[in-house]
Tab-separated table of C-alpha atoms in Angstrom:
chain	number	residue	atom	x	y	z
A	180	MET	CA	145.946	126.653	112.285
A	181	LYS	CA	149.463	125.358	111.957
A	182	ARG	CA	148.402	122.226	113.770
A	183	SER	CA	145.476	121.507	111.432
A	184	ILE	CA	147.681	122.005	108.384
A	185	SER	CA	150.201	119.516	109.590
A	186	LEU	CA	147.411	117.079	110.414
A	187	LEU	CA	146.039	117.395	106.900
A	188	THR	CA	149.496	116.839	105.422
A	189	PHE	CA	149.876	113.785	107.536
A	190	ALA	CA	146.450	112.466	106.440
A	191	GLY	CA	147.417	113.029	102.800
A	192	ALA	CA	150.649	111.112	103.263
A	193	ALA	CA	148.872	108.220	104.956
A	194	VAL	CA	146.498	107.754	102.010
A	195	GLY	CA	149.564	107.095	99.852
A	196	ALA	CA	148.586	106.073	96.334
A	197	ALA	CA	145.122	107.656	96.453
A	198	PRO	CA	144.954	111.110	94.928
A	199	ALA	CA	144.934	113.979	97.363
A	200	LEU	CA	141.325	114.938	97.953
A	201	ALA	CA	141.421	118.210	99.705
A	202	ALA	CA	138.006	118.960	98.180
A	203	ASP	CA	134.793	119.365	100.104
A	204	LEU	CA	131.271	118.661	98.930
A	205	ASN	CA	129.143	121.779	98.974
A	206	VAL	CA	125.419	121.090	98.959
A	207	THR	CA	122.443	123.385	99.044
A	208	VAL	CA	119.052	121.833	99.699
A	209	GLU	CA	115.929	123.897	99.443
A	210	ILE	CA	113.157	122.807	101.763
A	211	PRO	CA	109.985	124.187	100.183
A	212	ARG	CA	107.567	126.277	102.180
A	213	MET	CA	104.140	124.691	102.199
A	214	THR	CA	100.710	125.952	103.036
A	215	VAL	CA	99.119	122.818	104.395
A	216	ALA	CA	96.863	122.320	107.405
A	217	GLU	CA	99.286	120.001	109.147
A	218	TYR	CA	102.939	120.660	108.437
A	219	HIS	CA	105.844	118.661	109.763
A	220	LYS	CA	109.387	119.439	108.715
A	221	PRO	CA	110.542	116.625	106.433
A	222	TYR	CA	112.824	113.807	107.451
A	223	VAL	CA	115.770	113.909	105.058
A	224	ALA	CA	118.581	111.524	104.158
A	225	ILE	CA	121.498	112.882	102.141
A	226	TRP	CA	123.525	110.071	100.681
A	227	ILE	CA	125.892	109.104	97.898
A	228	GLU	CA	124.853	106.638	95.222
A	229	GLY	CA	127.427	104.813	93.123
A	230	ALA	CA	127.223	104.127	89.378
A	231	ASP	CA	125.693	100.693	90.151
A	232	ALA	CA	122.916	102.374	92.205
A	233	SER	CA	124.319	101.044	95.486
A	234	ALA	CA	124.865	103.397	98.391
A	235	ALA	CA	128.429	104.656	98.752
A	236	GLY	CA	127.945	106.545	101.981
A	237	THR	CA	125.535	108.519	104.133
A	238	LEU	CA	126.328	112.191	104.705
A	239	ALA	CA	123.408	113.407	106.778
A	240	VAL	CA	120.116	112.218	108.218
A	241	TRP	CA	117.712	114.778	109.595
A	242	TYR	CA	115.109	113.301	111.885
A	243	ASP	CA	113.549	113.552	115.312
A	244	ALA	CA	116.541	112.190	117.209
A	245	ASP	CA	115.330	113.786	120.454
A	246	ASN	CA	112.025	111.923	120.353
A	247	ARG	CA	111.369	110.357	123.731
A	248	GLU	CA	109.863	107.099	122.490
A	249	ASP	CA	112.593	105.608	120.338
A	250	LYS	CA	114.839	108.527	119.458
A	251	GLY	CA	112.999	109.055	116.181
A	252	ALA	CA	114.145	105.744	114.714
A	253	LYS	CA	110.561	104.854	113.762
A	254	TRP	CA	110.693	107.362	110.895
A	255	LEU	CA	114.037	106.330	109.423
A	256	LYS	CA	112.421	103.644	107.229
A	257	ASP	CA	110.396	106.319	105.442
A	258	MET	CA	113.444	107.510	103.497
A	259	ARG	CA	112.927	104.123	101.932
A	260	GLN	CA	115.508	104.041	99.130
A	261	TRP	CA	118.229	105.103	101.532
A	262	TRP	CA	116.855	102.794	104.216
A	263	ARG	CA	117.041	99.737	101.945
A	264	LYS	CA	120.482	100.528	100.606
A	265	ALA	CA	122.252	101.959	103.627
A	266	GLY	CA	120.162	103.029	106.619
A	267	ARG	CA	119.173	99.612	107.878
A	268	GLU	CA	122.840	98.601	108.024
A	269	MET	CA	123.635	101.524	110.327
A	270	SER	CA	123.140	102.021	114.022
A	271	PHE	CA	121.598	105.351	114.977
A	272	PRO	CA	122.417	107.981	116.118
A	273	VAL	CA	125.595	108.410	114.069
A	274	ASP	CA	128.083	111.115	115.007
A	275	GLY	CA	128.397	113.715	112.271
A	276	VAL	CA	125.446	112.236	110.358
A	277	SER	CA	122.408	112.453	112.676
A	278	GLY	CA	120.852	115.859	112.871
A	279	ALA	CA	117.612	117.661	113.612
A	280	THR	CA	115.005	118.381	110.943
A	281	ARG	CA	115.383	121.725	109.172
A	282	ALA	CA	112.978	124.570	108.494
A	283	PRO	CA	111.818	125.648	105.016
A	284	GLY	CA	114.325	127.688	103.025
A	285	PRO	CA	117.729	127.000	101.468
A	286	GLN	CA	119.975	124.871	103.681
A	287	LYS	CA	123.671	125.292	102.932
A	288	LEU	CA	125.843	122.359	103.874
A	289	VAL	CA	129.540	121.633	103.593
A	290	PHE	CA	130.717	118.042	103.890
A	291	ALA	CA	134.452	117.923	104.529
A	292	GLY	CA	136.370	115.592	102.224
A	293	SER	CA	138.538	114.620	105.166
A	294	LYS	CA	135.665	113.241	107.250
A	295	GLY	CA	133.006	110.562	107.351
A	296	ALA	CA	131.774	108.906	104.164
A	297	LEU	CA	133.768	111.214	101.880
A	298	LYS	CA	137.075	110.292	103.471
A	299	ALA	CA	136.900	106.758	102.024
A	300	LEU	CA	135.118	107.684	98.779
A	301	LYS	CA	137.089	106.605	95.698
A	302	PRO	CA	137.355	109.116	92.838
A	303	GLY	CA	134.629	108.648	90.253
A	304	GLN	CA	131.111	109.443	89.111
A	305	TYR	CA	128.352	109.531	91.729
A	306	ASN	CA	124.921	110.866	92.460
A	307	LEU	CA	124.201	112.899	95.514
A	308	VAL	CA	120.736	111.814	96.625
A	309	VAL	CA	118.549	113.969	98.794
A	310	GLU	CA	115.573	111.925	99.921
A	311	ALA	CA	112.763	113.548	101.880
A	312	ALA	CA	109.743	112.003	103.608
A	313	ARG	CA	107.214	114.168	105.388
A	314	GLU	CA	104.734	112.971	108.001
A	315	VAL	CA	101.210	113.349	106.570
A	316	GLY	CA	102.955	114.376	103.358
A	317	GLY	CA	104.837	112.901	100.461
A	318	HIS	CA	108.127	111.303	99.609
A	319	GLU	CA	110.646	112.460	97.021
A	320	ALA	CA	114.250	111.743	96.071
A	321	VAL	CA	116.321	114.188	94.008
A	322	ARG	CA	119.563	113.038	92.367
A	323	VAL	CA	122.393	115.344	91.364
A	324	PRO	CA	125.441	113.879	89.561
A	325	PHE	CA	128.938	114.837	90.650
A	326	VAL	CA	132.511	113.690	90.035
A	327	TRP	CA	134.560	113.039	93.128
A	328	GLY	CA	138.308	113.514	92.832
A	329	LYS	CA	138.507	116.878	91.132
A	330	ALA	CA	136.905	120.267	91.466
A	331	GLY	CA	133.884	120.719	89.225
A	332	LYS	CA	131.167	123.129	88.223
A	333	PRO	CA	128.049	123.126	90.387
A	334	ALA	CA	125.251	120.897	89.189
A	335	SER	CA	121.666	121.019	90.292
A	336	ALA	CA	118.272	119.377	90.036
A	337	LYS	CA	114.876	120.336	91.309
A	338	GLY	CA	112.270	118.379	93.152
A	339	ALA	CA	108.594	118.652	92.286
A	340	THR	CA	106.864	118.420	95.634
A	341	GLU	CA	108.837	117.690	98.760
A	342	LEU	CA	112.137	119.278	97.735
A	343	GLY	CA	113.140	122.438	95.920
A	344	ALA	CA	116.471	122.945	94.157
A	345	VAL	CA	119.430	120.806	95.174
A	346	THR	CA	122.837	122.111	94.132
A	347	VAL	CA	126.087	120.210	94.468
A	348	SER	CA	129.646	121.330	93.841
A	349	VAL	CA	133.029	119.834	94.595
A	350	LYS	CA	135.357	122.558	95.809
B	1406	MET	CA	67.315	57.967	99.244
B	1407	THR	CA	66.151	59.273	95.897
B	1408	PHE	CA	65.729	62.668	97.480
B	1409	LYS	CA	69.241	62.431	98.886
B	1410	LYS	CA	70.628	61.421	95.497
B	1411	SER	CA	68.989	64.324	93.756
B	1412	LEU	CA	70.323	66.637	96.424
B	1413	LEU	CA	73.772	65.269	95.753
B	1414	ALA	CA	73.274	65.784	92.028
B	1415	VAL	CA	72.250	69.387	92.646
B	1416	ALA	CA	75.248	69.857	94.904
B	1417	ALA	CA	77.534	68.401	92.249
B	1418	LEU	CA	76.017	70.619	89.577
B	1419	GLY	CA	76.421	73.583	91.905
B	1420	ALA	CA	80.058	72.657	92.380
B	1421	VAL	CA	80.600	72.545	88.636
B	1422	LEU	CA	78.886	75.868	88.112
B	1423	ALA	CA	80.907	77.401	90.912
B	1424	MET	CA	84.185	76.141	89.496
B	1425	PRO	CA	85.359	79.282	87.686
B	1426	LEU	CA	84.743	81.278	90.848
B	1427	SER	CA	86.239	78.820	93.271
B	1428	ALA	CA	89.763	79.819	92.308
B	1429	GLN	CA	89.219	83.202	93.874
B	1430	ALA	CA	86.956	82.285	96.731
B	1431	HIS	CA	87.588	82.004	100.451
B	1432	ARG	CA	91.153	83.075	100.677
B	1433	GLY	CA	92.778	83.155	104.069
B	1434	TRP	CA	95.257	85.872	104.900
B	1435	LEU	CA	97.393	87.391	107.629
B	1436	LEU	CA	97.797	91.038	106.699
B	1437	PRO	CA	100.457	93.128	108.472
B	1438	SER	CA	100.116	96.903	108.841
B	1439	PHE	CA	103.809	97.278	107.900
B	1440	THR	CA	106.397	94.877	106.508
B	1441	ASN	CA	109.456	97.066	107.069
B	1442	LEU	CA	110.041	98.939	110.301
B	1443	SER	CA	112.835	100.777	112.044
B	1444	GLY	CA	113.650	101.396	115.668
B	1445	ASP	CA	113.430	99.377	118.848
B	1446	SER	CA	109.872	100.298	119.784
B	1447	ALA	CA	108.359	98.724	116.667
B	1448	TRP	CA	104.961	96.998	116.819
B	1449	VAL	CA	102.912	95.643	113.947
B	1450	THR	CA	99.179	95.097	113.942
B	1451	PHE	CA	97.617	92.375	111.821
B	1452	ASP	CA	94.237	91.565	110.329
B	1453	ALA	CA	93.418	87.896	109.879
B	1454	ALA	CA	90.448	86.787	107.824
B	1455	VAL	CA	89.107	84.491	105.158
B	1456	SER	CA	87.568	86.522	102.350
B	1457	ASN	CA	86.556	86.524	98.720
B	1458	GLU	CA	87.896	89.991	97.940
B	1459	LEU	CA	91.460	90.856	98.838
B	1460	PHE	CA	91.916	92.294	101.427
B	1461	HIS	CA	88.368	93.023	102.522
B	1462	PRO	CA	87.017	90.884	105.356
B	1463	ASP	CA	83.783	89.822	103.684
B	1464	HIS	CA	83.391	86.191	104.716
B	1465	VAL	CA	84.634	84.973	108.085
B	1466	ALA	CA	87.282	85.844	110.666
B	1467	MET	CA	90.392	83.684	110.879
B	1468	ARG	CA	90.806	82.157	114.299
B	1469	THR	CA	93.904	83.359	116.113
B	1470	ASP	CA	94.563	80.339	118.356
B	1471	GLY	CA	96.642	78.695	115.639
B	1472	VAL	CA	98.710	81.788	114.793
B	1473	GLN	CA	102.370	81.325	115.612
B	1474	VAL	CA	105.287	83.745	115.643
B	1475	LEU	CA	108.911	82.941	114.932
B	1476	ALA	CA	111.347	85.647	116.027
B	1477	PRO	CA	114.445	86.535	113.954
B	1478	ASP	CA	116.610	84.247	116.097
B	1479	GLY	CA	114.247	81.302	115.532
B	1480	ALA	CA	112.701	81.584	119.016
B	1481	ILE	CA	108.956	81.204	119.425
B	1482	ASP	CA	107.272	84.529	120.148
B	1483	LYS	CA	103.620	85.357	120.739
B	1484	ILE	CA	100.785	87.418	119.371
B	1485	GLN	CA	99.256	90.024	121.679
B	1486	ASN	CA	95.906	91.818	122.025
B	1487	ALA	CA	94.119	89.200	119.935
B	1488	SER	CA	90.467	89.833	119.244
B	1489	THR	CA	88.061	88.075	116.901
B	1490	GLY	CA	85.102	89.857	115.359
B	1491	LYS	CA	82.515	88.594	112.936
B	1492	TYR	CA	84.581	89.138	109.814
B	1493	ARG	CA	88.161	89.422	110.959
B	1494	SER	CA	90.546	88.936	113.811
B	1495	THR	CA	93.206	91.410	114.832
B	1496	PHE	CA	96.357	90.958	116.858
B	1497	ASP	CA	99.696	92.654	117.458
B	1498	VAL	CA	103.281	91.501	117.428
B	1499	GLN	CA	106.011	93.449	119.181
B	1500	LEU	CA	109.281	93.379	117.269
B	1501	SER	CA	111.599	93.389	120.248
B	1502	LYS	CA	114.535	92.008	118.238
B	1503	PRO	CA	116.019	93.289	114.965
B	1504	GLY	CA	115.505	91.080	111.910
B	1505	THR	CA	112.673	89.215	110.214
B	1506	TYR	CA	109.674	87.737	112.012
B	1507	LYS	CA	107.497	85.041	110.486
B	1508	ILE	CA	103.837	85.042	111.519
B	1509	PHE	CA	102.039	81.922	110.370
B	1510	THR	CA	99.571	79.119	110.730
B	1511	ALA	CA	100.561	75.626	109.699
B	1512	GLY	CA	98.575	72.448	109.841
B	1513	GLY	CA	98.343	69.019	108.416
B	1514	SER	CA	96.220	65.953	108.458
B	1515	VAL	CA	96.432	62.341	107.448
B	1516	MET	CA	93.720	60.229	105.912
B	1517	ALA	CA	94.293	56.500	105.722
B	1518	SER	CA	92.597	53.197	105.036
B	1519	TYR	CA	93.798	49.706	105.877
B	1520	THR	CA	92.510	46.221	106.461
B	1521	GLU	CA	92.341	44.656	109.900
B	1522	ASN	CA	90.845	41.159	110.452
B	1523	GLY	CA	89.372	41.327	106.957
B	1524	GLU	CA	87.601	44.602	107.708
B	1525	VAL	CA	88.367	47.941	106.008
B	1526	LYS	CA	89.267	50.625	108.551
B	1527	ARG	CA	89.527	54.377	108.005
B	1528	PHE	CA	91.565	56.951	109.856
B	1529	ARG	CA	91.507	60.747	109.720
B	1530	GLY	CA	93.498	62.960	112.052
B	1531	SER	CA	96.874	64.416	112.848
B	1532	ALA	CA	100.192	62.837	111.874
B	1533	GLU	CA	100.850	62.180	115.574
B	1534	ASP	CA	97.571	60.327	116.034
B	1535	PHE	CA	98.181	58.433	112.824
B	1536	ALA	CA	101.463	57.109	114.200
B	1537	LYS	CA	99.735	56.123	117.455
B	1538	GLN	CA	96.462	54.708	116.200
B	1539	VAL	CA	97.246	53.026	112.907
B	1540	PRO	CA	99.261	49.837	113.410
B	1541	ALA	CA	102.663	49.897	111.778
B	1542	GLY	CA	102.705	47.599	108.743
B	1543	ALA	CA	98.908	47.509	108.497
B	1544	ALA	CA	97.632	45.535	105.511
B	1545	ASP	CA	96.484	47.417	102.378
B	1546	LEU	CA	97.590	50.707	103.975
B	1547	LYS	CA	96.821	53.739	101.827
B	1548	VAL	CA	97.638	57.232	103.034
B	1549	ILE	CA	96.655	60.675	101.785
B	1550	LYS	CA	98.626	63.416	103.513
B	1551	SER	CA	97.715	67.066	103.432
B	1552	ALA	CA	99.586	70.105	104.689
B	1553	ASN	CA	98.731	73.770	104.587
B	1554	ARG	CA	100.622	76.855	105.538
B	1555	ASN	CA	99.603	80.504	105.629
B	1556	GLU	CA	102.156	83.124	106.547
B	1557	THR	CA	103.490	86.652	106.359
B	1558	PHE	CA	106.753	88.370	107.192
B	1559	VAL	CA	107.762	91.602	108.890
B	1560	THR	CA	111.267	92.984	109.244
B	1561	ARG	CA	112.618	95.398	111.800
B	1562	ASP	CA	115.843	97.042	110.583
B	1563	LYS	CA	117.876	94.588	108.499
B	1564	PRO	CA	116.188	91.484	106.963
B	1565	THR	CA	117.317	88.080	108.232
B	1566	THR	CA	116.529	84.518	107.115
B	1567	GLU	CA	116.782	82.386	110.275
B	1568	SER	CA	112.999	82.431	110.824
B	1569	LEU	CA	112.390	81.567	107.155
B	1570	LYS	CA	114.157	78.216	107.189
B	1571	PRO	CA	111.859	75.574	105.687
B	1572	THR	CA	110.609	72.888	108.035
B	1573	GLY	CA	110.630	70.222	105.309
B	1574	LYS	CA	106.887	69.622	105.719
B	1575	GLY	CA	104.440	70.495	102.955
B	1576	LEU	CA	104.816	73.365	100.529
B	1577	GLU	CA	107.081	76.208	101.646
B	1578	LEU	CA	108.678	79.393	100.373
B	1579	VAL	CA	112.460	79.748	100.431
B	1580	PRO	CA	113.708	83.301	99.939
B	1581	VAL	CA	115.971	84.179	97.036
B	1582	THR	CA	114.629	87.702	97.070
B	1583	HIS	CA	113.778	88.303	100.706
B	1584	PRO	CA	109.963	88.442	101.037
B	1585	THR	CA	110.139	91.840	102.763
B	1586	ASP	CA	112.461	93.161	100.032
B	1587	VAL	CA	110.160	92.846	97.019
B	1588	ILE	CA	110.027	96.146	95.133
B	1589	ALA	CA	107.290	96.977	92.607
B	1590	THR	CA	108.574	96.958	88.983
B	1591	GLU	CA	111.799	95.189	89.980
B	1592	PRO	CA	112.344	91.485	89.213
B	1593	ALA	CA	112.231	89.162	92.210
B	1594	THR	CA	112.681	85.425	92.762
B	1595	PHE	CA	111.193	83.009	95.294
B	1596	LYS	CA	111.858	79.311	95.545
B	1597	PHE	CA	109.262	76.743	96.523
B	1598	VAL	CA	109.946	73.401	98.127
B	1599	ILE	CA	107.631	70.464	98.759
B	1600	ASP	CA	108.733	68.386	101.758
B	1601	GLY	CA	112.078	70.141	101.454
B	1602	LYS	CA	112.631	69.287	97.773
B	1603	PRO	CA	112.289	71.734	94.833
B	1604	ALA	CA	108.639	72.133	93.766
B	1605	ALA	CA	109.060	72.112	89.986
B	1606	ASP	CA	106.403	73.247	87.509
B	1607	LEU	CA	104.299	74.724	90.317
B	1608	GLU	CA	101.839	77.451	89.425
B	1609	VAL	CA	102.165	80.404	91.804
B	1610	THR	CA	99.473	83.083	91.931
B	1611	PHE	CA	100.162	86.671	92.944
B	1612	ALA	CA	96.869	88.448	93.607
B	1613	PRO	CA	96.967	92.149	94.454
B	1614	GLY	CA	94.888	93.712	97.210
B	1615	GLY	CA	92.410	96.472	96.440
B	1616	HIS	CA	90.319	94.038	94.381
B	1617	ARG	CA	87.145	95.951	95.142
B	1618	TRP	CA	88.282	98.970	93.145
B	1619	ARG	CA	89.335	97.081	90.041
B	1620	ALA	CA	87.188	95.614	87.293
B	1621	SER	CA	89.301	92.453	87.209
B	1622	PRO	CA	91.214	90.700	89.992
B	1623	GLY	CA	94.553	91.384	88.256
B	1624	GLU	CA	96.127	88.085	89.273
B	1625	ILE	CA	99.559	87.142	87.975
B	1626	LYS	CA	100.314	83.442	87.520
B	1627	VAL	CA	103.881	82.218	87.092
B	1628	LYS	CA	105.329	78.706	87.064
B	1629	THR	CA	108.394	77.493	88.914
B	1630	GLY	CA	111.333	75.989	87.030
B	1631	PRO	CA	112.941	72.599	87.716
B	1632	ASP	CA	114.753	74.125	90.719
B	1633	GLY	CA	111.477	75.320	92.235
B	1634	ALA	CA	112.369	78.968	91.540
B	1635	VAL	CA	109.781	81.407	90.293
B	1636	LYS	CA	110.776	84.761	88.805
B	1637	PHE	CA	108.197	87.525	88.939
B	1638	THR	CA	107.813	91.272	88.717
B	1639	LEU	CA	104.941	92.887	90.565
B	1640	PRO	CA	103.682	95.860	88.561
B	1641	GLU	CA	102.419	98.071	91.357
B	1642	ALA	CA	103.186	98.739	94.980
B	1643	GLY	CA	100.793	97.203	97.463
B	1644	MET	CA	99.992	94.041	99.356
B	1645	TYR	CA	99.802	90.791	97.400
B	1646	TRP	CA	98.318	87.406	98.252
B	1647	VAL	CA	100.651	84.631	97.127
B	1648	ASN	CA	99.272	81.145	96.706
B	1649	ALA	CA	100.271	77.773	95.335
B	1650	SER	CA	99.085	74.245	95.845
B	1651	VAL	CA	100.063	70.758	94.790
B	1652	ARG	CA	97.981	67.646	94.568
B	1653	SER	CA	99.543	64.338	93.681
B	1654	GLY	CA	98.384	60.743	93.747
B	1655	ALA	CA	94.969	59.733	94.972
B	1656	ASN	CA	92.383	62.081	96.323
B	1657	ALA	CA	89.404	61.194	98.476
B	1658	ARG	CA	86.868	63.288	100.260
B	1659	GLY	CA	86.542	62.235	103.867
B	1660	GLY	CA	84.059	63.374	106.467
B	1661	PRO	CA	85.023	65.572	109.388
B	1662	PRO	CA	87.062	63.897	112.142
B	1663	GLY	CA	84.893	61.694	114.331
B	1664	ALA	CA	81.886	61.775	112.007
B	1665	PRO	CA	80.073	58.465	111.903
B	1666	GLN	CA	80.683	56.532	108.713
B	1667	GLN	CA	77.610	55.824	106.677
B	1668	GLY	CA	77.248	52.498	104.952
B	1669	ALA	CA	80.216	50.283	104.176
B	1670	VAL	CA	83.643	51.723	104.945
B	1671	GLN	CA	85.427	52.406	101.678
B	1672	ALA	CA	89.143	51.944	101.204
B	1673	LEU	CA	91.085	54.905	99.803
B	1674	PRO	CA	91.865	54.548	96.098
B	1675	GLY	CA	95.611	54.997	96.691
B	1676	ASN	CA	98.306	57.098	98.268
B	1677	GLY	CA	98.299	60.852	97.751
B	1678	GLU	CA	99.518	64.218	98.932
B	1679	ASN	CA	97.915	67.655	99.033
B	1680	ALA	CA	99.753	70.752	100.081
B	1681	SER	CA	98.889	74.421	99.911
B	1682	TYR	CA	100.902	77.518	100.611
B	1683	THR	CA	99.712	81.077	101.146
B	1684	ALA	CA	101.578	84.234	102.030
B	1685	VAL	CA	100.925	87.947	102.108
B	1686	ILE	CA	103.816	90.071	100.883
B	1687	GLU	CA	104.247	93.766	100.176
B	1688	ALA	CA	105.553	95.132	96.909
B	1689	GLN	CA	107.205	98.296	98.143
B	1690	ARG	CA	107.219	101.506	96.189
B	1691	PRO	CA	110.518	101.817	94.276
């Protein structure tokens, strides 16, 4: 514990002029339960979109990374907004980003401000985008605005078909 | 002879009557199953046909022996599993390298007339044969060149432009918006060049697929500016047939290569150039 505190302090000092961002991004994504003949858990990309609609970082990609044929990469293009803006620039799998698909129900996620895409994220206004594509199913992207750089109230938005409620808070 | 003449007259009349339709008749296309793919085991399958309706093979299959593949690094690749049916051909391309592949057919021909020992001579054939068979500095030399190109593009992972470099021959597309990055409802720009130079004031047609289920073809026609650039916005996601052609100078109808000339050999009326360009692109869903 003592060790991690001193590491954090050190990280804060190294950033220098940038404001201390001890905050984490708390995200809840609801994967809706569906009664369909052929159900596959959706492929999901969770990413950050800047004010100019460009991608400012990828937090998580849930896909079939254990697939024998090509490690599931075939399906990455189906999260097409993310794929065009960020995914196709990346080389998969990505440590801390790649993950398995998730079952229906609320999925609680915490993205540490000290790691990955959030570590380099400048304070400002963003959208958290949750983009889902389901085999033999549909495609949907849900955007939830958040301000990075200070703690804020949770915000949420709801998908219509492929995603349920998405809630984001900076804590 | 009279009979022949009247036949010709009927044929000419038929041609006139058919005019409004001819703009949308017999369109060749190379249709990829996907234009954007991810992962190193990507394959794309293609349909190749000449049809009236887009993209329904209702006329004749396109031959596959002239189909070429340029890999993202500019290397020549090959089609696989080619098969030709009555109405369409199919083949596959394995995308073993990341980047953009160009799949295309390109051809050209030269028609010429000249005088040798006081006699009018005609030539029709390839540019290579023209250089070999027609004497350099032939008297009264008149040349009509034609070039045609039909292509499509598929990208694995990140789009690249090495395989899209223009050859400088005929009418070609130069990406401003990458042809595999056209998004429905978003503005896009292509540039067209003729023999490597901007093709100004060129009418470019964007015809959407799914013609059979629409009352009208839904074509969009846009003209290029002085720099050869055409700005367009495709209203709906889907596959589009892109076409443009230029015709300048003299024009003469010649018989098929090797066909015996009937009557006196006619000199061409002058120099000319014909070029046509066709591509199939996808407007992706936003």
